[in-house]
Amino acid sequence: MFFASDNTGPALPEVMQAINEANQGYVLGYGNDDLTREVTQSIRDIFQAPDALVYLVSTGTSANALALSCLAQPYQTVFCAPMAHIQEDECGAPEFYSGAKLSLVGSDDKIAANELDAEIQKCLERGFQGVKPGALSISQVTEFGQVYTLDEIGTLTEVAKAHNLPVHLDGARFANAMVALGCTPAEMSWKAGIDAVSFGGTKNGCLGVEAVILFDPDKAVEFEARRKRGGHLQSKHRYLAAQMKAYLANDLWLNTAQNANENAAYLLAQLAKIGVKFDYPPEANVLFCQLPKQIHAKLQDAGASYYTYDESHETITARLVCDWSIPRPSIEQFIEICRSA
Amino acid sequence: MFFASDNTGPALPEVMQAINEANQGYVLGYGNDDLTREVTQSIRDIFQAPDALVYLVSTGTSANALALSCLAQPYQTVFCAPMAHIQEDECGAPEFYSGAKLSLVGSDDKIAANELDAEIQKCLERGFQGVKPGALSISQVTEFGQVYTLDEIGTLTEVAKAHNLPVHLDGARFANAMVALGCTPAEMSWKAGIDAVSFGGTKNGCLGVEAVILFDPDKAVEFEARRKRGGHLQSKHRYLAAQMKAYLANDLWLNTAQNANENAAYLLAQLAKIGVKFDYPPEANVLFCQLPKQIHAKLQDAGASYYTYDESHETITARLVCDWSIPRPSIEQFIEICRSA
Amino acid sequence: MFFASDNTGPALPEVMQAINEANQGYVLGYGNDDLTREVTQSIRDIFQAPDALVYLVSTGTSANALALSCLAQPYQTVFCAPMAHIQEDECGAPEFYSGAKLSLVGSDDKIAANELDAEIQKCLERGFQGVKPGALSISQVTEFGQVYTLDEIGTLTEVAKAHNLPVHLDGARFANAMVALGCTPAEMSWKAGIDAVSFGGTKNGCLGVEAVILFDPDKAVEFEARRKRGGHLQSKHRYLAAQMKAYLANDLWLNTAQNANENAAYLLAQLAKIGVKFDYPPEANVLFCQLPKQIHAKLQDAGASYYTYDESHETITARLVCDWSIPRPSIEQFIEICRSA
Amino acid sequence: MFFASDNTGPALPEVMQAINEANQGYVLGYGNDDLTREVTQSIRDIFQAPDALVYLVSTGTSANALALSCLAQPYQTVFCAPMAHIQEDECGAPEFYSGAKLSLVGSDDKIAANELDAEIQKCLERGFQGVKPGALSISQVTEFGQVYTLDEIGTLTEVAKAHNLPVHLDGARFANAMVALGCTPAEMSWKAGIDAVSFGGTKNGCLGVEAVILFDPDKAVEFEARRKRGGHLQSKHRYLAAQMKAYLANDLWLNTAQNANENAAYLLAQLAKIGVKFDYPPEANVLFCQLPKQIHAKLQDAGASYYTYDESHETITARLVCDWSIPRPSIEQFIEICRSA
């Protein structure tokens, strides 16, 4: 019953297989190999963006920080939600790489367009004394498991564009959001006004690979130099490329995300039936719910694994993450324990 | 005939096998897993350093830059050779992570103790106007394939210690140097006055893993925070640990380096016989030699792969790197072409 | 009627005189002169801190940023109020110099001890993913003109010390706060748990000089190097020292602040009589009040100078700052216009 | 006999007078005042550059570091002479502000065009592993008192432009170089291919003011934000402006530099007569000469003040700097002691 995170399960067999297959012969390092060229082209095709820059790195934090360092200047600020991964969970990496500050918009998991506009205005009003508006970064799926609609994204990027701000999308769970919306990668990115995407592979079945996609092809020199300067250019690059290639082949990434989302929906539906309350409308594969203490105790006894927050109330806030690999019996067992408690 | 680099060949089968085996079940991320604990302990045992801090990252540049950021302050300078990897090949990563400058010592591949002393004195004489002495970093194996003797290391670290400077060892080819010297890891590190080691796995048969070893246990919080801030904490950490564990098991790392060194020595001996000159006494698995142009042309025609420098003279400077995987027939073929040309 | 800021008026005649007097003969640069030694000792005496480090810089932002860079590490965070000068008005200087983040405590102008404790707890709970607690910074006088009592400071520094956090006090208006409290410099700094003070001279009658006072003498090398690295070591240092010396001589700084505070109190009392509401209990020389629109219009017509915020309500938020130099007739004129409108 | 530096003497009476005159009435801070507007326009006029950006700061190090931060990216390198002030005497400020590295060109005080070209080529050959060429910075007057001819500057900037590199001129002694060459400010800057100038006032008679002149007007937002972020925006900006205005009025700056250069030439001529050897052709107001030890001893006994370097040889390397204020009798006394020893 492993619901702690989508980084605790094994990698997809197809991804593993691809790494094994890549492990033969001699190829040049640093991305100067055919696998890398193929996967770069695949992502351009999938995003219908023939000129996009595509780079692979091995962590989500580096993907976000490097992407933002190409969008925001050191004397600027990046607008994001107070709970954004870049604010809470990256130990200052975005600021380290970009030199910019982060400005928190609103008080919730999702940013509303009017809140963004107000925060930009407030920033502009500080004048020369304060940092300048630099970029917007949104998470899709959000930290609390919500998914912005295409309209919501479009409205936010419109506000940003009105102030000439580029927009970054932290897509550590890009696939889960996409299948939730039933849209194309292009629709959820550049067609909606997104300039840079952190396109996650790790949480959805890879060992450790994320693509940074920049829709402005003029950033090539800068990104490549910043990646190297950050120590994020893998010398044996084929192993990153092999993962991503297998991940994207035959819609594996989408089927996997679909499966994770369905598992989460099923878990939600069953828990809701027995009265468990959910903090946010669950839309992808991350659920935040209020577990009564006795249920929590039973689950712990049975070895269920998940993160909890704020145990000071009658119910305990629990985060349940379904990755692609959770077996249905595990889910049934979890539900059964809740039901019986 | 792939002599371009020790990052162009495949990974060791044992390392690959270990990754495959690690790919089952659920384990917590970010290094909070048994494999990581085991490999950390292994490295402490191998280095006879029960209190050492051991951290895994996926690139050599990040290992160097993170290690140095724990040794040198932003207003200090790191002394290194003019050809050091940290100076020439890391796009400013050491400066980015530490904030420190690099000061180049001497004009050669190896640093001499008197040159180091002179450069430190010069730095001190600048007074408050200049950066302060911060740390020493040496490469073992050096960029040009040389190996510092234990005495040489000891003499350099003595000079550094006389000025309270900690010493970093860039051991991207640590194993190759060690087998060349026939010493223990402890002798080539803390016993010789080294405070931090970048312990390479990637160039000697792993997919991508390096250990940073800090002999000062007080640096734990700082290193861990800096690693995360740099985006270098892998979430599915087991795959780094599995590589390193297999690499260290049963002396695989040493046998592999031994093999690479022997291949290089054999290649050298045969080329020397036919009159090829070598720029540096070849001591590990990296050779710099002067290839006559007609030999170079024949080798190119035959598809031999290696880097060349400075083609303006009668002979061409060629770097020949033997990794663990070069098959003996490849070497023989290379020699045969040289001989016949 | 200049109430815009305490940086719009002329410098004190005594300060000007001192600069003129300092302008003769040859003295070594960079602080290696008698005036600097004298003023350093004066500040140590005034603060009853014989071992304190004392450094002069020419701007408040550099004083704050340099002080914080000696207290907080790049992977840490500095707790401060949301309206703190270091957060709002320094264009990211504290982050630039220290590498640290800022974490906003509470939602008000003053930080409450329980809010600080909660924010530190929240930070600690993020674990390795988030930045680490690094330091606390409070403003005295605050941005909205309030003054922390000695008890309030003591309670805040106790919370900070319980987590081993050093505490910085942004004393751009140190003198105004001190005379408001009627305490000694020591009582408002190290005796209350403060580790570093930005001790302002500029806003209280100097041309441009602030002292950074560090009560930990071990920071000397670091501060001096960081100041030079920031470009804040004045070569003709005597002119900074002369200002500060005259400022401190014969209680000039205290008399000047007393006068500014009294002017503000008088202005407040008269405006209150005619019904003007004040946003915060006015305690020093900065007042935030709600000016009815017709009063505001009359004042503007008469050429009164002050900053306004948020003009969307019935009344306009106005900041009225009294520096040492505002002539009483100016104040009377201002009051008269308000009264008649 | 104060020949230690051009920062040890008093400020020009005209400059002092201007500060005194500026010290009345109320004006807005941060450069939003008439004096600042006037001096900005004066510099544009003097440089025949109606669109140039002009900013005042109080130190030469901040002028250099801020200017370079607008020219070079964090993943680039700034080419400069090994003895450049930005390399030796600014404690890493240029790297701190820009994030870029410094690459040392040649081994001398002046950069030769072919050396620059070779160093750029070498940098380009490192490829993605190394930092990218970013900018060129030259000092005029150089550290050893030499002056580049207009042709020399033009040739260097041509090499730089061929690689799209902007060029910075560290003009801490701009006036001394200009009068030595007998050219206009425009000829020694933008007409010769210079993109940014640190235009010194401090060493030539001001208390502490330098202008940064950027000939690319698109840098306004960036420079202003970086200056504030560096803590270098003076709040009572009128006192910087007043200095610079007086300095530029009635050719004061040129007459003063002329006087300093003439003093140096006279000193040189007299010392040469008695056999003192000079290390570099003396062209402005800074002389490096070889003082026999007995002469040095006599000078020290008589209280002469100057810096010495490398006392290990028979003669001592001495730096003699003539600022505007050295009285002729002091110079005569110095010469007399040398002559008699």
Tab-separated table of C-alpha atoms in Angstrom, chain B residues 61 74-75 83 85-92 95 99 101-103 122 126 128-132 309, chain D residues 61 74-75 83 85-92 95 99 101-103 122 126 128-132 309:
chain	number	residue	atom	x	y	z
B	61	THR	CA	30.985	18.516	-12.615
B	74	PRO	CA	32.467	33.367	-1.985
B	75	TYR	CA	35.221	35.874	-1.277
B	83	MET	CA	44.452	22.871	-17.336
B	85	HIS	CA	38.855	20.294	-15.457
B	86	ILE	CA	37.285	22.739	-12.998
B	87	GLN	CA	38.945	25.618	-14.856
B	88	GLU	CA	38.568	24.519	-18.445
B	89	ASP	CA	35.695	22.103	-18.801
B	90	GLU	CA	32.947	22.938	-16.363
B	91	CYS	CA	31.614	26.196	-17.783
B	92	GLY	CA	32.117	28.023	-14.517
B	95	GLU	CA	32.477	29.470	-9.321
B	99	GLY	CA	31.017	31.988	-5.463
B	101	LYS	CA	37.335	32.541	-7.972
B	102	LEU	CA	39.864	30.106	-9.393
B	103	SER	CA	43.557	31.014	-9.285
B	122	LYS	CA	51.026	36.442	-4.083
B	126	ARG	CA	47.128	41.617	-2.426
B	128	PHE	CA	42.092	43.335	1.445
B	129	GLN	CA	41.787	44.260	-2.218
B	130	GLY	CA	42.010	40.734	-3.506
B	131	VAL	CA	40.260	37.467	-2.908
B	132	LYS	CA	41.477	35.377	0.003
B	309	TYR	CA	44.572	19.315	-30.554
D	61	THR	CA	34.786	48.715	-8.098
D	74	PRO	CA	26.837	34.311	-16.099
D	75	TYR	CA	28.027	31.536	-18.405
D	83	MET	CA	47.166	42.667	-13.805
D	85	HIS	CA	42.166	45.939	-11.406
D	86	ILE	CA	39.067	43.815	-11.973
D	87	GLN	CA	41.208	40.680	-11.658
D	88	GLU	CA	43.539	41.653	-8.861
D	89	ASP	CA	42.023	44.346	-6.740
D	90	GLU	CA	38.274	43.942	-6.546
D	91	CYS	CA	37.952	40.794	-4.454
D	92	GLY	CA	35.839	39.076	-7.073
D	95	GLU	CA	32.341	37.843	-10.992
D	99	GLY	CA	28.357	35.679	-12.656
D	101	LYS	CA	34.523	34.307	-15.211
D	102	LEU	CA	37.574	36.378	-16.043
D	103	SER	CA	40.035	35.061	-18.642
D	122	LYS	CA	41.167	29.061	-27.311
D	126	ARG	CA	36.656	24.435	-25.571
D	128	PHE	CA	30.203	23.461	-24.796
D	129	GLN	CA	32.419	22.438	-21.894
D	130	GLY	CA	33.858	25.845	-21.299
D	131	VAL	CA	32.568	29.317	-20.660
D	132	LYS	CA	31.667	31.399	-23.700
D	309	TYR	CA	56.715	45.451	-4.536
